[in-house]
XYZ file of N, CA and C in Angstrom:
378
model
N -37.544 29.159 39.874
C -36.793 30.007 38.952
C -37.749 30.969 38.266
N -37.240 32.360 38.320
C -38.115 33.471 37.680
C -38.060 33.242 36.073
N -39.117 33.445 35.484
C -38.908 33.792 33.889
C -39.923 34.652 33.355
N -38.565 35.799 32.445
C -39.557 36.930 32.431
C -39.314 36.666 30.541
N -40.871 37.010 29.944
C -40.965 37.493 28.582
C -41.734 38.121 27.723
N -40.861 39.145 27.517
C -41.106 40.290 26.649
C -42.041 39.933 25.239
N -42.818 40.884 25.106
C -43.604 40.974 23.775
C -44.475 42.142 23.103
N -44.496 42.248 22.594
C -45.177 43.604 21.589
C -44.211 44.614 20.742
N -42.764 44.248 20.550
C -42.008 45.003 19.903
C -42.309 45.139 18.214
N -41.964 46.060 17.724
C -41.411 46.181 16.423
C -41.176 47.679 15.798
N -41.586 47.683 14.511
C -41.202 48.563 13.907
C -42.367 50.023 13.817
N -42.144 51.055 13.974
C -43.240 52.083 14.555
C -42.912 53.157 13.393
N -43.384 54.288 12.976
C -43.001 55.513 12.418
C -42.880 56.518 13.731
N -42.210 57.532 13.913
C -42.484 58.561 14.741
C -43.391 59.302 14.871
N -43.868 59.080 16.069
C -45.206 59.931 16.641
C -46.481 58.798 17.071
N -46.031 57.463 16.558
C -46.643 56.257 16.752
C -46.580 55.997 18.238
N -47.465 54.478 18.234
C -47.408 53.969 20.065
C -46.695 52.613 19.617
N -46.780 52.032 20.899
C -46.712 49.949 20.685
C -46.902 50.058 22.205
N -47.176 49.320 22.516
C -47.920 48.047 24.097
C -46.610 47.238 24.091
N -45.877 47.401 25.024
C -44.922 45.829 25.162
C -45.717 45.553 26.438
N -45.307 44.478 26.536
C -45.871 43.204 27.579
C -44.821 42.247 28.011
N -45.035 42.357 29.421
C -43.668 41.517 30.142
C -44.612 40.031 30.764
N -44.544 38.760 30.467
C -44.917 37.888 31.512
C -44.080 37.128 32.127
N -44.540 37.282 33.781
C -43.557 36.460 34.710
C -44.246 34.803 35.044
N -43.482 33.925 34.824
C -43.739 32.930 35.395
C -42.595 32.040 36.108
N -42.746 30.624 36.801
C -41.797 29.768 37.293
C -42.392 30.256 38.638
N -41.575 30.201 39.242
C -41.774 30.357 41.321
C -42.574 31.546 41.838
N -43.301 31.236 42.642
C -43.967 32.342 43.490
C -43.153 33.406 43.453
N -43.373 34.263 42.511
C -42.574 35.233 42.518
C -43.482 36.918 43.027
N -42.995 37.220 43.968
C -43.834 38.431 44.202
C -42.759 39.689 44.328
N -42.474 40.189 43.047
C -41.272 41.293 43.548
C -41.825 42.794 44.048
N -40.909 43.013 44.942
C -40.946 44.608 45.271
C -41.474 45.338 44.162
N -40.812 45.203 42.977
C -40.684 45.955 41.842
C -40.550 45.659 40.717
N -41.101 45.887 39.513
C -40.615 45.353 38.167
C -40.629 46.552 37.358
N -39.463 46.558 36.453
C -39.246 47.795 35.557
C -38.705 47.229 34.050
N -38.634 48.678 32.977
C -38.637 48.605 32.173
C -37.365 48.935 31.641
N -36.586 48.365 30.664
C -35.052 49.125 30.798
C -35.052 48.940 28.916
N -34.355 49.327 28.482
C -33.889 49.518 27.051
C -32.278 49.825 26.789
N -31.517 49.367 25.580
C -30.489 49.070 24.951
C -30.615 49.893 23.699
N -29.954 50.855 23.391
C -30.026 51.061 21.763
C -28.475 51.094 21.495
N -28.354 50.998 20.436
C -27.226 50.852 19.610
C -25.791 51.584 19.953
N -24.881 50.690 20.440
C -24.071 51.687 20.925
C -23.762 51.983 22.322
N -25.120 51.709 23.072
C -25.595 52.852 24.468
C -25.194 51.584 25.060
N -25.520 51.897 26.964
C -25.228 51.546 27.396
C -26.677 51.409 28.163
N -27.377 50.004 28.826
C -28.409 49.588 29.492
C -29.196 51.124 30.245
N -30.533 51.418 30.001
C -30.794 52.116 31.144
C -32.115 52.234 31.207
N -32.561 52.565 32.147
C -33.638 52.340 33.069
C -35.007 52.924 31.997
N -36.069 52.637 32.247
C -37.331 53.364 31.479
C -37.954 53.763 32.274
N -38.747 52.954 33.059
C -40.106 53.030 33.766
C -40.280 51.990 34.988
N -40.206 51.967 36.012
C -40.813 51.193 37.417
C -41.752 51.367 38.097
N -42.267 50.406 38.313
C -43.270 50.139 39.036
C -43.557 49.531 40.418
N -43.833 49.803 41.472
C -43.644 48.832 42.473
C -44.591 48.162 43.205
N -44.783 47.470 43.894
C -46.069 46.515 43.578
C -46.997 47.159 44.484
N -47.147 48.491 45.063
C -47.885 49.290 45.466
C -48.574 50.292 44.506
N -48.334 50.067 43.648
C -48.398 51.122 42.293
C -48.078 52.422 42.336
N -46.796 52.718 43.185
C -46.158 53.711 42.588
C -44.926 53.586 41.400
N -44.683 54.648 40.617
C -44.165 54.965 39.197
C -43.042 55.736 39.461
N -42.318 54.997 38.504
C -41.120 56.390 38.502
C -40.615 55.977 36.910
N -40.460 57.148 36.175
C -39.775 57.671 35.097
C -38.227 58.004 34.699
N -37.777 57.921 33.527
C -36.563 58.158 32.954
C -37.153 59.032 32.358
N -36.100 60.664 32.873
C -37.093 61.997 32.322
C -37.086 62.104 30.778
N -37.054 60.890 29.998
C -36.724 61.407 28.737
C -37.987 60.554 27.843
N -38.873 59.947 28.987
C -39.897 59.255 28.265
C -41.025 60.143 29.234
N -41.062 60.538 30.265
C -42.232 61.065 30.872
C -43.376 62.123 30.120
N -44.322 61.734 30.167
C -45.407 62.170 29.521
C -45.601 61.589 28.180
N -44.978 60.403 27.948
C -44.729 59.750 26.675
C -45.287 58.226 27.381
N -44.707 57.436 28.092
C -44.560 56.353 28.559
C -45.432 55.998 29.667
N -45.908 54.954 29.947
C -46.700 54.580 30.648
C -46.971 53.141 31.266
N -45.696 52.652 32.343
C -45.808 51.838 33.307
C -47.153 51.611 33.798
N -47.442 49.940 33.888
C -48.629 49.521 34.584
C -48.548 47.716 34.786
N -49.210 47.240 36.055
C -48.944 45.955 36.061
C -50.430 45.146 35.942
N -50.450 44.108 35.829
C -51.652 43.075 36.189
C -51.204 42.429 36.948
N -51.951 41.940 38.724
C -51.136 41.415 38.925
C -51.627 39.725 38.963
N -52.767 40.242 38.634
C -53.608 38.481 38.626
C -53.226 37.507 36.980
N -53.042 38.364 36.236
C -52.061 38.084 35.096
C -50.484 37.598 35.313
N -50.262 38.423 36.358
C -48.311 38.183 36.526
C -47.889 39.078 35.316
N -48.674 40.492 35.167
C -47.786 40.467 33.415
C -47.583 42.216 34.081
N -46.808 42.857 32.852
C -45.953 44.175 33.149
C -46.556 44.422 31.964
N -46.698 46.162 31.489
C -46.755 46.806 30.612
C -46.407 47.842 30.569
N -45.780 48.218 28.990
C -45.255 49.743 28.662
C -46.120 49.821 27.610
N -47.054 51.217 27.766
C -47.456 52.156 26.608
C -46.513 53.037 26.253
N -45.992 52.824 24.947
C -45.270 53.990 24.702
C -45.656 54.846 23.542
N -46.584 55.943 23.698
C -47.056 57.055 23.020
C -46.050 57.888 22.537
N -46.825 58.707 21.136
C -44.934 59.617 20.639
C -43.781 59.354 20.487
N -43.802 58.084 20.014
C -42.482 57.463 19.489
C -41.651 58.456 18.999
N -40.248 58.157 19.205
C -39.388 59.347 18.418
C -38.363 58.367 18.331
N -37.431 58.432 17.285
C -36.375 57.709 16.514
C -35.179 57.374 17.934
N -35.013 58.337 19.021
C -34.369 58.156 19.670
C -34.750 57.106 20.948
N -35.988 56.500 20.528
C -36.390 55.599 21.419
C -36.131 53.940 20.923
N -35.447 54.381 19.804
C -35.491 52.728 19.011
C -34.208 52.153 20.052
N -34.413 50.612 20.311
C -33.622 49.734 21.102
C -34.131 48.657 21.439
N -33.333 47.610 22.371
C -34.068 46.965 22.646
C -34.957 46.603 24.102
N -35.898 46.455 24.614
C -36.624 47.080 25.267
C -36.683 45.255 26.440
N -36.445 45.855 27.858
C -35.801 44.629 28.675
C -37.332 44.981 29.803
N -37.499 44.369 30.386
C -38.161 44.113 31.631
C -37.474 43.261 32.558
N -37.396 43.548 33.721
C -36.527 42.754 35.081
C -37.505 43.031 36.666
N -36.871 42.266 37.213
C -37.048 41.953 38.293
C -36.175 42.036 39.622
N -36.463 42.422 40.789
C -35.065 42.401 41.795
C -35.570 41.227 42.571
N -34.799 40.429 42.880
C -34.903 39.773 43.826
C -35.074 39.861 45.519
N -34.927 41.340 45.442
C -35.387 41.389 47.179
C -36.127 42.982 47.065
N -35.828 43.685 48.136
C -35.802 45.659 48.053
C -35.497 46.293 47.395
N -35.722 47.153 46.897
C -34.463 48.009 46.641
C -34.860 49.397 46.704
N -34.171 50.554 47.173
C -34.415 51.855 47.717
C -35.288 52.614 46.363
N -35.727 53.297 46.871
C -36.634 54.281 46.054
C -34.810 54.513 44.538
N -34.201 55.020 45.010
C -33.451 56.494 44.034
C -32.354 55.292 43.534
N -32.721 53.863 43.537
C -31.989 52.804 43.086
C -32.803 52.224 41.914
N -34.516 52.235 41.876
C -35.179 51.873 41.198
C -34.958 51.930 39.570
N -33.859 52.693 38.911
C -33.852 52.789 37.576
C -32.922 52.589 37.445
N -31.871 52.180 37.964
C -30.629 51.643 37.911
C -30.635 50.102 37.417
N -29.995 49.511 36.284
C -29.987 48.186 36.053
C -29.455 46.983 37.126
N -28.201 47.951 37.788
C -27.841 47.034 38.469
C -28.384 46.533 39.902
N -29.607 46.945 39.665
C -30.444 46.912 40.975
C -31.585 45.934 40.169
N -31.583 45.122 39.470
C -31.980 44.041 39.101
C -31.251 42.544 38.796
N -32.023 41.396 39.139
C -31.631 40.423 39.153
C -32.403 39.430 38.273
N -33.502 39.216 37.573
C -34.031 38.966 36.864
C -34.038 39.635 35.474
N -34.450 38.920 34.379
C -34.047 39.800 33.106
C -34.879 39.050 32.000
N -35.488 39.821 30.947
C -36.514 38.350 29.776
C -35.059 38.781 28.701
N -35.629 38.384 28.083
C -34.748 38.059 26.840
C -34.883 39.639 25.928
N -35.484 40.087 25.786
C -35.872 41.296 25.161
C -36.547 41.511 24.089
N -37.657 42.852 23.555
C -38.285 42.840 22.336
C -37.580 44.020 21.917
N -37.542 44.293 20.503
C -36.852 45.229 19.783
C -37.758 45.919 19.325
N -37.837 47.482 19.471
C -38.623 48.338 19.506
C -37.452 49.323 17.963
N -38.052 49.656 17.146
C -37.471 50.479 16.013
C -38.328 51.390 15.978
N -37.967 52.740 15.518
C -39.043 53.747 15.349
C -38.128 54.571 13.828
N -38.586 54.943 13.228
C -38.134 55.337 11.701
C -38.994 57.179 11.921
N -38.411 58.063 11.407
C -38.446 59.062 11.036
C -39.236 59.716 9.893
Protein backbone atom coordinates (compact mmCIF):
# COMPACT_ATOMS: atom_id res chain seq x y z
CA UNK A 1 0.00 0.00 0.00
CA UNK A 2 1.26 3.52 -1.18
CA UNK A 3 1.47 6.33 1.49
CA UNK A 4 2.03 9.68 0.56
CA UNK A 5 2.85 12.75 3.20
CA UNK A 6 2.81 16.13 2.78
CA UNK A 7 4.86 18.72 4.78
CA UNK A 8 6.19 22.24 4.86
CA UNK A 9 2.87 24.18 4.70
CA UNK A 10 1.79 27.32 6.38
CA UNK A 11 1.30 30.75 6.60
CA UNK A 12 3.57 33.09 4.07
CA UNK A 13 3.16 37.04 3.32
CA UNK A 14 3.14 37.73 -0.49
CA UNK A 15 6.19 37.68 -2.39
CA UNK A 16 7.46 34.98 0.18
CA UNK A 17 8.62 31.13 -0.61
CA UNK A 18 7.85 27.67 1.52
CA UNK A 19 9.49 24.08 0.46
CA UNK A 20 6.59 21.51 0.73
CA UNK A 21 7.79 18.02 0.84
CA UNK A 22 5.93 14.90 -0.23
CA UNK A 23 7.22 11.38 1.37
CA UNK A 24 6.31 8.10 -0.21
CA UNK A 25 6.43 5.03 1.66
CA UNK A 26 4.67 1.28 2.10
CA UNK A 27 5.30 -0.96 -1.24
CA UNK A 28 7.89 -0.77 -3.83
CA UNK A 29 6.49 1.93 -5.25
CA UNK A 30 8.14 3.28 -8.43
CA UNK A 31 5.64 5.67 -10.23
CA UNK A 32 5.73 6.97 -13.75
CA UNK A 33 5.00 10.23 -12.17
CA UNK A 34 4.34 12.21 -9.10
CA UNK A 35 2.69 15.67 -9.01
CA UNK A 36 1.60 18.48 -7.16
CA UNK A 37 -2.13 19.52 -7.02
CA UNK A 38 -3.84 22.22 -4.71
CA UNK A 39 -7.54 23.04 -3.37
CA UNK A 40 -8.40 26.61 -2.43
CA UNK A 41 -11.51 27.69 -1.13
CA UNK A 42 -14.38 27.21 -3.10
CA UNK A 43 -12.27 25.83 -6.25
CA UNK A 44 -12.24 22.89 -7.57
CA UNK A 45 -8.86 20.27 -7.34
CA UNK A 46 -6.14 21.22 -9.89
CA UNK A 47 -3.03 20.31 -11.03
CA UNK A 48 0.42 22.39 -10.02
CA UNK A 49 3.50 20.81 -11.06
CA UNK A 50 4.68 17.07 -12.41
CA UNK A 51 7.31 15.39 -12.53
CA UNK A 52 8.15 12.16 -14.12
CA UNK A 53 10.61 9.87 -13.03
CA UNK A 54 12.82 10.81 -16.00
CA UNK A 55 12.92 14.32 -14.83
CA UNK A 56 10.87 15.89 -17.09
CA UNK A 57 8.43 18.94 -15.74
CA UNK A 58 5.38 20.24 -16.62
CA UNK A 59 3.58 23.36 -15.18
CA UNK A 60 0.10 24.92 -14.40
CA UNK A 61 0.70 28.24 -16.42
CA UNK A 62 -0.25 30.15 -13.46
CA UNK A 63 2.72 29.09 -11.22
CA UNK A 64 5.51 28.87 -13.99
CA UNK A 65 8.48 30.81 -13.28
CA UNK A 66 7.26 30.85 -9.68
CA UNK A 67 7.23 27.06 -8.82
CA UNK A 68 9.59 24.50 -8.86
CA UNK A 69 9.00 20.63 -9.11
CA UNK A 70 11.88 18.26 -8.09
CA UNK A 71 12.26 14.65 -6.75
CA UNK A 72 14.82 12.61 -4.53
CA UNK A 73 14.66 9.52 -5.50
CA UNK A 74 16.92 7.71 -2.97
CA UNK A 75 14.83 9.65 -0.34
CA UNK A 76 11.36 8.51 -2.00
CA UNK A 77 10.46 12.24 -1.32
CA UNK A 78 8.78 15.05 -3.86
CA UNK A 79 9.29 18.75 -3.65
CA UNK A 80 7.64 22.12 -4.39
CA UNK A 81 9.60 25.44 -4.18
CA UNK A 82 7.23 27.91 -4.32
CA UNK A 83 8.87 31.44 -4.88
CA UNK A 84 6.52 34.78 -5.15
CA UNK A 85 3.83 33.76 -3.23
CA UNK A 86 0.69 35.66 -4.15
CA UNK A 87 -2.65 35.49 -2.10
CA UNK A 88 -4.12 33.59 -5.00
CA UNK A 89 -1.97 30.66 -4.28
CA UNK A 90 -3.36 30.06 -0.74
CA UNK A 91 -5.01 26.31 -0.54
CA UNK A 92 -4.46 23.26 0.23
CA UNK A 93 -1.52 21.78 -1.39
CA UNK A 94 -1.92 17.64 -2.37
CA UNK A 95 0.85 15.46 -3.84
CA UNK A 96 -0.29 12.04 -5.70
CA UNK A 97 0.68 9.35 -7.44
CA UNK A 98 -0.71 7.22 -10.59
CA UNK A 99 -0.67 3.90 -10.35
CA UNK A 100 0.40 2.91 -13.80
CA UNK A 101 1.13 5.54 -17.23
CA UNK A 102 -0.30 8.13 -17.96
CA UNK A 103 -0.01 10.28 -21.31
CA UNK A 104 2.03 13.34 -21.39
CA UNK A 105 -1.32 16.11 -21.85
CA UNK A 106 -3.08 13.89 -18.91
CA UNK A 107 -0.27 14.67 -16.44
CA UNK A 108 -2.10 17.67 -14.60
CA UNK A 109 -5.28 16.36 -14.55
CA UNK A 110 -6.35 14.98 -10.98
CA UNK A 111 -8.15 12.36 -12.29
CA UNK A 112 -5.20 10.79 -13.66
CA UNK A 113 -4.10 10.01 -10.16
CA UNK A 114 -4.60 7.26 -7.84
CA UNK A 115 -2.65 7.86 -4.84
CA UNK A 116 -3.18 10.98 -2.65
CA UNK A 117 -1.32 12.28 1.11
CA UNK A 118 -3.53 13.89 3.20
CA UNK A 119 -2.54 17.50 2.43
CA UNK A 120 -0.53 20.69 3.82
CA UNK A 121 -2.23 24.06 3.89
CA UNK A 122 -0.39 26.69 2.28
CA UNK A 123 -1.97 30.52 3.24
CA UNK A 124 -0.37 33.50 1.78
CA UNK A 125 -1.77 37.04 3.25
CA UNK A 126 -1.39 40.28 1.30
Amino acid sequence: QVQLAESGGGSEQAGGSLRLSCAASGSTYSPYCMGWFRQGPGKEREGVAVITSDGRTKYADSVKGRFTISQDNAKNTLYLQMNSLQPEDTAMYYCAGPAGYRSWWSLLLPSAYNYWGQGTQVTVSS
